[in-house]
PDB file of C-alpha atoms in Angstrom:
ATOM      1  CA  MET A 232       1.136 -37.576   8.708  1.00 67.00           C
ATOM      2  CA  ASN A 233       1.963 -38.139   5.495  1.00 87.00           C
ATOM      3  CA  LYS A 234       5.095 -37.748   3.867  1.00 91.00           C
ATOM      4  CA  LYS A 235       4.948 -34.393   2.667  1.00 92.00           C
ATOM      5  CA  TYR A 236       4.290 -32.809   6.468  1.00 94.00           C
ATOM      6  CA  LYS A 237       7.628 -34.516   7.266  1.00 94.00           C
ATOM      7  CA  ALA A 238       9.466 -34.038   4.950  1.00 95.00           C
ATOM      8  CA  PHE A 239       8.321 -29.957   5.783  1.00 95.00           C
ATOM      9  CA  ILE A 240       9.410 -30.224   9.253  1.00 96.00           C
ATOM     10  CA  SER A 241      12.143 -32.185   9.299  1.00 95.00           C
ATOM     11  CA  TYR A 242      13.437 -29.221   6.741  1.00 95.00           C
ATOM     12  CA  PHE A 243      12.614 -26.113   9.131  1.00 95.00           C
ATOM     13  CA  GLN A 244      13.061 -27.592  12.489  1.00 94.00           C
ATOM     14  CA  GLU A 245      16.823 -28.394  11.119  1.00 94.00           C
ATOM     15  CA  ASN A 246      17.402 -25.046   9.149  1.00 94.00           C
ATOM     16  CA  MET A 247      15.441 -22.790  10.637  1.00 93.00           C
ATOM     17  CA  PRO A 248      15.384 -24.366  14.670  1.00 91.00           C
ATOM     18  CA  ILE A 249      14.487 -20.966  15.963  1.00 89.00           C
ATOM     19  CA  ALA A 250      10.995 -19.324  14.831  1.00 89.00           C
ATOM     20  CA  GLU A 251       9.507 -16.245  16.611  1.00 89.00           C
ATOM     21  CA  SER A 252       7.582 -13.563  15.544  1.00 89.00           C
ATOM     22  CA  GLU A 253       9.230 -10.212  14.335  1.00 90.00           C
ATOM     23  CA  LEU A 254       6.742  -8.493  16.444  1.00 93.00           C
ATOM     24  CA  LYS A 255       8.527  -6.453  19.452  1.00 95.00           C
ATOM     25  CA  TYR A 256       6.192  -7.203  22.931  1.00 96.00           C
ATOM     26  CA  GLU A 257       6.993  -7.560  25.937  1.00 95.00           C
ATOM     27  CA  ASN A 258       3.772  -9.550  27.325  1.00 96.00           C
ATOM     28  CA  PRO A 259       1.166 -10.811  26.131  1.00 96.00           C
ATOM     29  CA  TYR A 260      -1.453  -6.857  26.570  1.00 97.00           C
ATOM     30  CA  GLN A 261       1.373  -5.376  24.066  1.00 97.00           C
ATOM     31  CA  LEU A 262       1.515  -8.511  21.450  1.00 96.00           C
ATOM     32  CA  VAL A 263      -2.168  -8.099  21.457  1.00 97.00           C
ATOM     33  CA  VAL A 264      -1.666  -4.484  20.191  1.00 97.00           C
ATOM     34  CA  ALA A 265       1.022  -4.876  18.466  1.00 96.00           C
ATOM     35  CA  VAL A 266      -1.109  -7.903  16.086  1.00 94.00           C
ATOM     36  CA  ILE A 267      -4.222  -5.498  15.816  1.00 95.00           C
ATOM     37  CA  LEU A 268      -1.704  -2.268  14.407  1.00 95.00           C
ATOM     38  CA  SER A 269      -0.138  -5.062  12.374  1.00 92.00           C
ATOM     39  CA  ALA A 270      -3.504  -5.958   9.616  1.00 87.00           C
ATOM     40  CA  GLN A 271      -2.605  -5.079   6.451  1.00 86.00           C
ATOM     41  CA  CYS A 272       0.488  -3.260   7.607  1.00 88.00           C
ATOM     42  CA  THR A 273       4.495  -4.321   7.596  1.00 89.00           C
ATOM     43  CA  ASP A 274       5.936  -5.114  10.932  1.00 91.00           C
ATOM     44  CA  LYS A 275       7.962  -2.943   9.864  1.00 93.00           C
ATOM     45  CA  ARG A 276       5.921  -0.010  10.519  1.00 94.00           C
ATOM     46  CA  VAL A 277       4.184  -1.686  13.690  1.00 94.00           C
ATOM     47  CA  ASN A 278       7.344  -1.791  15.410  1.00 95.00           C
ATOM     48  CA  MET A 279       8.484   1.847  14.954  1.00 95.00           C
ATOM     49  CA  THR A 280       5.497   2.671  15.931  1.00 95.00           C
ATOM     50  CA  THR A 281       4.756   0.636  19.432  1.00 96.00           C
ATOM     51  CA  PRO A 282       7.520   1.874  21.426  1.00 96.00           C
ATOM     52  CA  ALA A 283       6.193   5.614  21.699  1.00 96.00           C
ATOM     53  CA  PHE A 284       2.525   3.380  22.089  1.00 96.00           C
ATOM     54  CA  PHE A 285       3.982   1.676  25.125  1.00 97.00           C
ATOM     55  CA  GLU A 286       5.374   4.439  26.849  1.00 96.00           C
ATOM     56  CA  ARG A 287       2.277   6.224  26.577  1.00 97.00           C
ATOM     57  CA  PHE A 288       0.138   3.000  27.303  1.00 97.00           C
ATOM     58  CA  PRO A 289       1.497   0.370  29.244  1.00 97.00           C
ATOM     59  CA  ASN A 290      -0.814  -1.505  30.137  1.00 97.00           C
ATOM     60  CA  ALA A 291      -4.783  -2.015  29.235  1.00 96.00           C
ATOM     61  CA  LEU A 292      -6.583   0.506  31.958  1.00 96.00           C
ATOM     62  CA  SER A 293      -4.470   3.488  30.718  1.00 96.00           C
ATOM     63  CA  LEU A 294      -5.545   2.696  26.962  1.00 97.00           C
ATOM     64  CA  ALA A 295      -9.162   1.790  27.994  1.00 96.00           C
ATOM     65  CA  GLN A 296      -9.162   5.841  29.241  1.00 96.00           C
ATOM     66  CA  SER A 297      -7.869   7.135  25.854  1.00 95.00           C
ATOM     67  CA  THR A 298      -9.521   8.862  23.779  1.00 95.00           C
ATOM     68  CA  GLN A 299      -9.872   8.181  19.914  1.00 94.00           C
ATOM     69  CA  ASP A 300      -7.756  11.444  19.024  1.00 95.00           C
ATOM     70  CA  GLU A 301      -5.610  10.368  21.160  1.00 96.00           C
ATOM     71  CA  VAL A 302      -4.661   6.894  20.287  1.00 96.00           C
ATOM     72  CA  TYR A 303      -5.068   7.446  16.649  1.00 96.00           C
ATOM     73  CA  ALA A 304      -1.894  10.745  16.678  1.00 95.00           C
ATOM     74  CA  LEU A 305       0.039   7.858  18.067  1.00 95.00           C
ATOM     75  CA  ILE A 306      -1.169   4.760  14.986  1.00 95.00           C
ATOM     76  CA  LYS A 307      -1.507   7.855  12.262  1.00 94.00           C
ATOM     77  CA  SER A 308       1.686   6.158  10.486  1.00 93.00           C
ATOM     78  CA  ILE A 309      -0.501   2.692  10.392  1.00 93.00           C
ATOM     79  CA  SER A 310      -2.613   1.881   7.733  1.00 91.00           C
ATOM     80  CA  TYR A 311      -7.013   2.188   8.851  1.00 93.00           C
ATOM     81  CA  PRO A 312      -5.480   4.206  11.921  1.00 93.00           C
ATOM     82  CA  ASN A 313      -9.848   5.529  12.795  1.00 94.00           C
ATOM     83  CA  ASN A 314     -10.832   2.482  12.355  1.00 95.00           C
ATOM     84  CA  LYS A 315      -7.340   0.715  14.271  1.00 95.00           C
ATOM     85  CA  SER A 316      -7.859   3.741  17.240  1.00 96.00           C
ATOM     86  CA  LYS A 317     -11.633   2.409  17.359  1.00 96.00           C
ATOM     87  CA  ASN A 318     -10.765  -0.913  17.938  1.00 96.00           C
ATOM     88  CA  LEU A 319      -7.804  -0.969  20.488  1.00 97.00           C
ATOM     89  CA  ILE A 320      -9.415   0.710  22.980  1.00 97.00           C
ATOM     90  CA  GLY A 321     -13.013  -1.165  22.536  1.00 96.00           C
ATOM     91  CA  MET A 322     -10.426  -4.465  23.130  1.00 97.00           C
ATOM     92  CA  ALA A 323      -8.511  -2.842  25.848  1.00 97.00           C
ATOM     93  CA  LYS A 324     -12.493  -1.923  27.675  1.00 97.00           C
ATOM     94  CA  ALA A 325     -12.950  -5.256  27.105  1.00 97.00           C
ATOM     95  CA  LEU A 326     -10.291  -6.242  29.086  1.00 97.00           C
ATOM     96  CA  VAL A 327     -10.523  -4.173  32.070  1.00 97.00           C
ATOM     97  CA  GLU A 328     -14.299  -5.082  31.921  1.00 97.00           C
ATOM     98  CA  ASN A 329     -14.172  -8.172  31.577  1.00 97.00           C
ATOM     99  CA  PHE A 330     -10.851 -10.378  32.173  1.00 97.00           C
ATOM    100  CA  GLY A 331      -9.395  -8.010  34.709  1.00 96.00           C
ATOM    101  CA  GLY A 332      -7.098  -6.414  32.363  1.00 95.00           C
ATOM    102  CA  VAL A 333      -5.297  -9.830  32.160  1.00 95.00           C
ATOM    103  CA  VAL A 334      -4.992 -10.747  27.449  1.00 97.00           C
ATOM    104  CA  PRO A 335      -6.874 -14.100  28.662  1.00 96.00           C
ATOM    105  CA  ASP A 336      -5.010 -17.349  26.350  1.00 95.00           C
ATOM    106  CA  ASP A 337      -8.758 -19.560  24.924  1.00 95.00           C
ATOM    107  CA  VAL A 338      -8.521 -18.258  21.320  1.00 95.00           C
ATOM    108  CA  ASP A 339     -12.936 -18.048  21.501  1.00 95.00           C
ATOM    109  CA  LEU A 340     -12.409 -15.440  25.062  1.00 97.00           C
ATOM    110  CA  LEU A 341      -9.658 -13.517  22.607  1.00 97.00           C
ATOM    111  CA  GLN A 342     -11.932 -13.548  19.732  1.00 96.00           C
ATOM    112  CA  THR A 343     -14.596 -11.131  21.604  1.00 96.00           C
ATOM    113  CA  LEU A 344     -12.439  -8.885  22.015  1.00 96.00           C
ATOM    114  CA  PRO A 345     -13.090  -5.684  19.459  1.00 94.00           C
ATOM    115  CA  GLY A 346     -10.622  -6.015  16.487  1.00 92.00           C
ATOM    116  CA  VAL A 347      -9.835  -9.334  17.175  1.00 95.00           C
ATOM    117  CA  GLY A 348     -10.620 -12.193  14.520  1.00 93.00           C
ATOM    118  CA  ARG A 349      -9.956 -15.418  15.161  1.00 93.00           C
ATOM    119  CA  LYS A 350      -6.602 -14.973  12.878  1.00 92.00           C
ATOM    120  CA  THR A 351      -5.881 -12.369  15.360  1.00 93.00           C
ATOM    121  CA  ALA A 352      -6.231 -14.647  18.567  1.00 95.00           C
ATOM    122  CA  ASN A 353      -4.933 -18.279  17.369  1.00 94.00           C
ATOM    123  CA  VAL A 354      -1.112 -15.166  16.841  1.00 93.00           C
ATOM    124  CA  VAL A 355      -2.071 -14.358  21.080  1.00 95.00           C
ATOM    125  CA  ALA A 356      -2.464 -18.054  21.877  1.00 95.00           C
ATOM    126  CA  SER A 357       0.345 -19.612  20.009  1.00 93.00           C
ATOM    127  CA  VAL A 358       2.849 -16.952  20.524  1.00 93.00           C
ATOM    128  CA  ALA A 359       2.449 -15.315  24.119  1.00 93.00           C
ATOM    129  CA  TYR A 360       0.838 -18.566  25.626  1.00 94.00           C
ATOM    130  CA  ASN A 361       2.392 -21.125  23.422  1.00 90.00           C
ATOM    131  CA  LYS A 362      -0.823 -23.105  22.720  1.00 92.00           C
ATOM    132  CA  PRO A 363      -1.330 -24.938  19.480  1.00 92.00           C
ATOM    133  CA  ALA A 364      -3.261 -22.808  17.713  1.00 92.00           C
ATOM    134  CA  MET A 365      -2.445 -22.317  13.756  1.00 94.00           C
ATOM    135  CA  ALA A 366      -2.947 -18.394  12.469  1.00 91.00           C
ATOM    136  CA  VAL A 367      -3.631 -18.048   9.159  1.00 93.00           C
ATOM    137  CA  ASP A 368      -2.688 -15.075   7.472  1.00 90.00           C
ATOM    138  CA  THR A 369      -2.019 -14.561   3.745  1.00 90.00           C
ATOM    139  CA  HIS A 370       1.601 -15.677   3.993  1.00 92.00           C
ATOM    140  CA  VAL A 371       0.556 -19.454   5.396  1.00 94.00           C
ATOM    141  CA  PHE A 372      -2.637 -19.207   3.028  1.00 95.00           C
ATOM    142  CA  ARG A 373      -0.543 -19.042  -0.031  1.00 95.00           C
ATOM    143  CA  VAL A 374       2.904 -21.086   1.264  1.00 96.00           C
ATOM    144  CA  SER A 375       1.395 -24.070   2.315  1.00 96.00           C
ATOM    145  CA  ALA A 376      -1.328 -24.508  -1.219  1.00 96.00           C
ATOM    146  CA  ARG A 377       2.072 -23.768  -3.354  1.00 95.00           C
ATOM    147  CA  ILE A 378       3.388 -26.651  -1.472  1.00 96.00           C
ATOM    148  CA  GLY A 379       0.597 -28.547  -1.246  1.00 95.00           C
ATOM    149  CA  LEU A 380       0.541 -28.613   2.106  1.00 96.00           C
ATOM    150  CA  THR A 381      -3.483 -27.960   2.279  1.00 95.00           C
ATOM    151  CA  LYS A 382      -5.569 -28.840  -1.116  1.00 94.00           C
ATOM    152  CA  GLY A 383      -8.792 -27.266  -2.235  1.00 91.00           C
ATOM    153  CA  ALA A 384      -8.633 -25.334   1.229  1.00 91.00           C
ATOM    154  CA  LYS A 385     -11.104 -22.257   0.067  1.00 92.00           C
ATOM    155  CA  ASN A 386     -10.550 -19.922   3.133  1.00 94.00           C
ATOM    156  CA  PRO A 387      -8.440 -19.771   6.199  1.00 93.00           C
ATOM    157  CA  LEU A 388     -10.066 -21.317   8.020  1.00 93.00           C
ATOM    158  CA  GLU A 389     -10.386 -24.689   5.835  1.00 95.00           C
ATOM    159  CA  THR A 390      -5.927 -24.223   5.406  1.00 95.00           C
ATOM    160  CA  GLU A 391      -6.252 -24.237   9.376  1.00 95.00           C
ATOM    161  CA  ARG A 392      -8.157 -27.508   9.496  1.00 95.00           C
ATOM    162  CA  GLN A 393      -6.138 -29.025   7.717  1.00 96.00           C
ATOM    163  CA  LEU A 394      -2.631 -27.614   8.527  1.00 96.00           C
ATOM    164  CA  VAL A 395      -3.713 -28.704  12.243  1.00 94.00           C
ATOM    165  CA  LYS A 396      -5.110 -32.489  11.511  1.00 94.00           C
ATOM    166  CA  GLN A 397      -1.525 -33.061   9.878  1.00 95.00           C
ATOM    167  CA  ILE A 398       0.728 -31.146  12.661  1.00 96.00           C
ATOM    168  CA  PRO A 399       1.816 -31.911  16.393  1.00 94.00           C
ATOM    169  CA  GLU A 400       0.764 -30.229  17.995  1.00 93.00           C
ATOM    170  CA  SER A 401       3.954 -29.196  20.328  1.00 92.00           C
ATOM    171  CA  ILE A 402       5.360 -27.590  16.934  1.00 93.00           C
ATOM    172  CA  ILE A 403       1.991 -26.131  15.651  1.00 94.00           C
ATOM    173  CA  PRO A 404       3.538 -23.037  17.287  1.00 91.00           C
ATOM    174  CA  LYS A 405       6.513 -23.064  15.414  1.00 93.00           C
ATOM    175  CA  ALA A 406       4.911 -24.558  12.221  1.00 95.00           C
ATOM    176  CA  HIS A 407       3.534 -20.981  12.178  1.00 92.00           C
ATOM    177  CA  HIS A 408       6.547 -19.135  12.171  1.00 93.00           C
ATOM    178  CA  TRP A 409       8.112 -21.578   9.862  1.00 95.00           C
ATOM    179  CA  LEU A 410       5.454 -20.659   7.091  1.00 95.00           C
ATOM    180  CA  ILE A 411       5.359 -17.000   7.402  1.00 93.00           C
ATOM    181  CA  LEU A 412       8.682 -16.479   7.484  1.00 93.00           C
ATOM    182  CA  HIS A 413       8.868 -18.895   3.831  1.00 96.00           C
ATOM    183  CA  GLY A 414       6.525 -16.458   2.506  1.00 94.00           C
ATOM    184  CA  ARG A 415       7.850 -13.052   3.796  1.00 90.00           C
ATOM    185  CA  TYR A 416      11.442 -14.027   2.277  1.00 93.00           C
ATOM    186  CA  VAL A 417      11.275 -16.810   0.101  1.00 95.00           C
ATOM    187  CA  CYS A 418       7.937 -18.314  -1.192  1.00 95.00           C
ATOM    188  CA  LYS A 419       7.226 -14.360  -1.625  1.00 93.00           C
ATOM    189  CA  ALA A 420       4.028 -13.559  -4.310  1.00 91.00           C
ATOM    190  CA  ARG A 421       4.420 -12.150  -6.811  1.00 90.00           C
ATOM    191  CA  LYS A 422       7.567 -13.899  -7.687  1.00 90.00           C
ATOM    192  CA  PRO A 423       8.943 -17.166  -5.416  1.00 93.00           C
ATOM    193  CA  ASP A 424      12.724 -17.264  -5.196  1.00 94.00           C
ATOM    194  CA  CYS A 425      12.768 -20.880  -5.899  1.00 94.00           C
ATOM    195  CA  ASP A 426      16.145 -20.998  -6.069  1.00 93.00           C
ATOM    196  CA  ARG A 427      17.173 -20.798  -2.525  1.00 93.00           C
ATOM    197  CA  CYS A 428      14.470 -22.657  -1.362  1.00 95.00           C
ATOM    198  CA  GLY A 429      15.646 -25.496   0.138  1.00 93.00           C
ATOM    199  CA  ILE A 430      11.751 -27.604  -0.267  1.00 95.00           C
ATOM    200  CA  THR A 431      11.155 -27.252  -3.949  1.00 94.00           C
ATOM    201  CA  GLU A 432      11.490 -31.251  -4.285  1.00 93.00           C
ATOM    202  CA  ILE A 433       8.066 -31.882  -2.076  1.00 94.00           C
ATOM    203  CA  CYS A 434       6.806 -28.119  -3.702  1.00 94.00           C
ATOM    204  CA  ASP A 435       3.799 -29.149  -5.905  1.00 94.00           C
ATOM    205  CA  TYR A 436       3.922 -25.432  -7.640  1.00 93.00           C
ATOM    206  CA  TYR A 437       7.423 -26.075  -8.185  1.00 91.00           C
ATOM    207  CA  GLN A 438       6.902 -29.505  -9.630  1.00 90.00           C
ATOM    208  CA  SER A 439       4.063 -28.311 -11.622  1.00 90.00           C
ATOM    209  CA  GLN A 440       7.141 -25.070 -13.211  1.00 84.00           C
ATOM    210  CA  LYS A 441       9.025 -28.141 -14.154  1.00 74.00           C
ATOM    211  CA  SER A 442       6.693 -30.170 -16.100  1.00 64.00           C
TER     212      SER A 442
END
């Protein structure tokens, strides 16, 4: 592990020892639903929507037996409700038919579910099952590049591969949230709040702004 990664991990272990998803869920099924809904939508909006959704659809079987119109009515305040309604029902049907209604903990198996791409699969494996999977969303992609943890990564998969190569497996699930939360509240997309950042000494972006 290089010095930059050591400093990054050391800082966040001390200053953010608890780092968790801001999505509210009680089991892997609820997490899959929440993560599908969260695509290009805020966690806050998702958390406002899911209580009524889970009351109506408490498990994969009940969701699999619903109609797209019924699902749409419950998630219409979420971005892309038509597409997500279709994916949620497809995901539930696949869970029931192929996995006995139980959400798998394997990234490749998760990606066989409609609406579940690699990022969503990594989130579920990491958050629900504590697997060493690094989900790369826009925050992780941006922050890891700005700091200099990743070099020349052109897409999320390249970013993921560089991060998991350096970060110990045991803390990959937590490091995923370090990067997300840092990007959401400090290292913001349009204007990073460098004055509030505790890792400017190792940040390539900050050092480039000084010179």
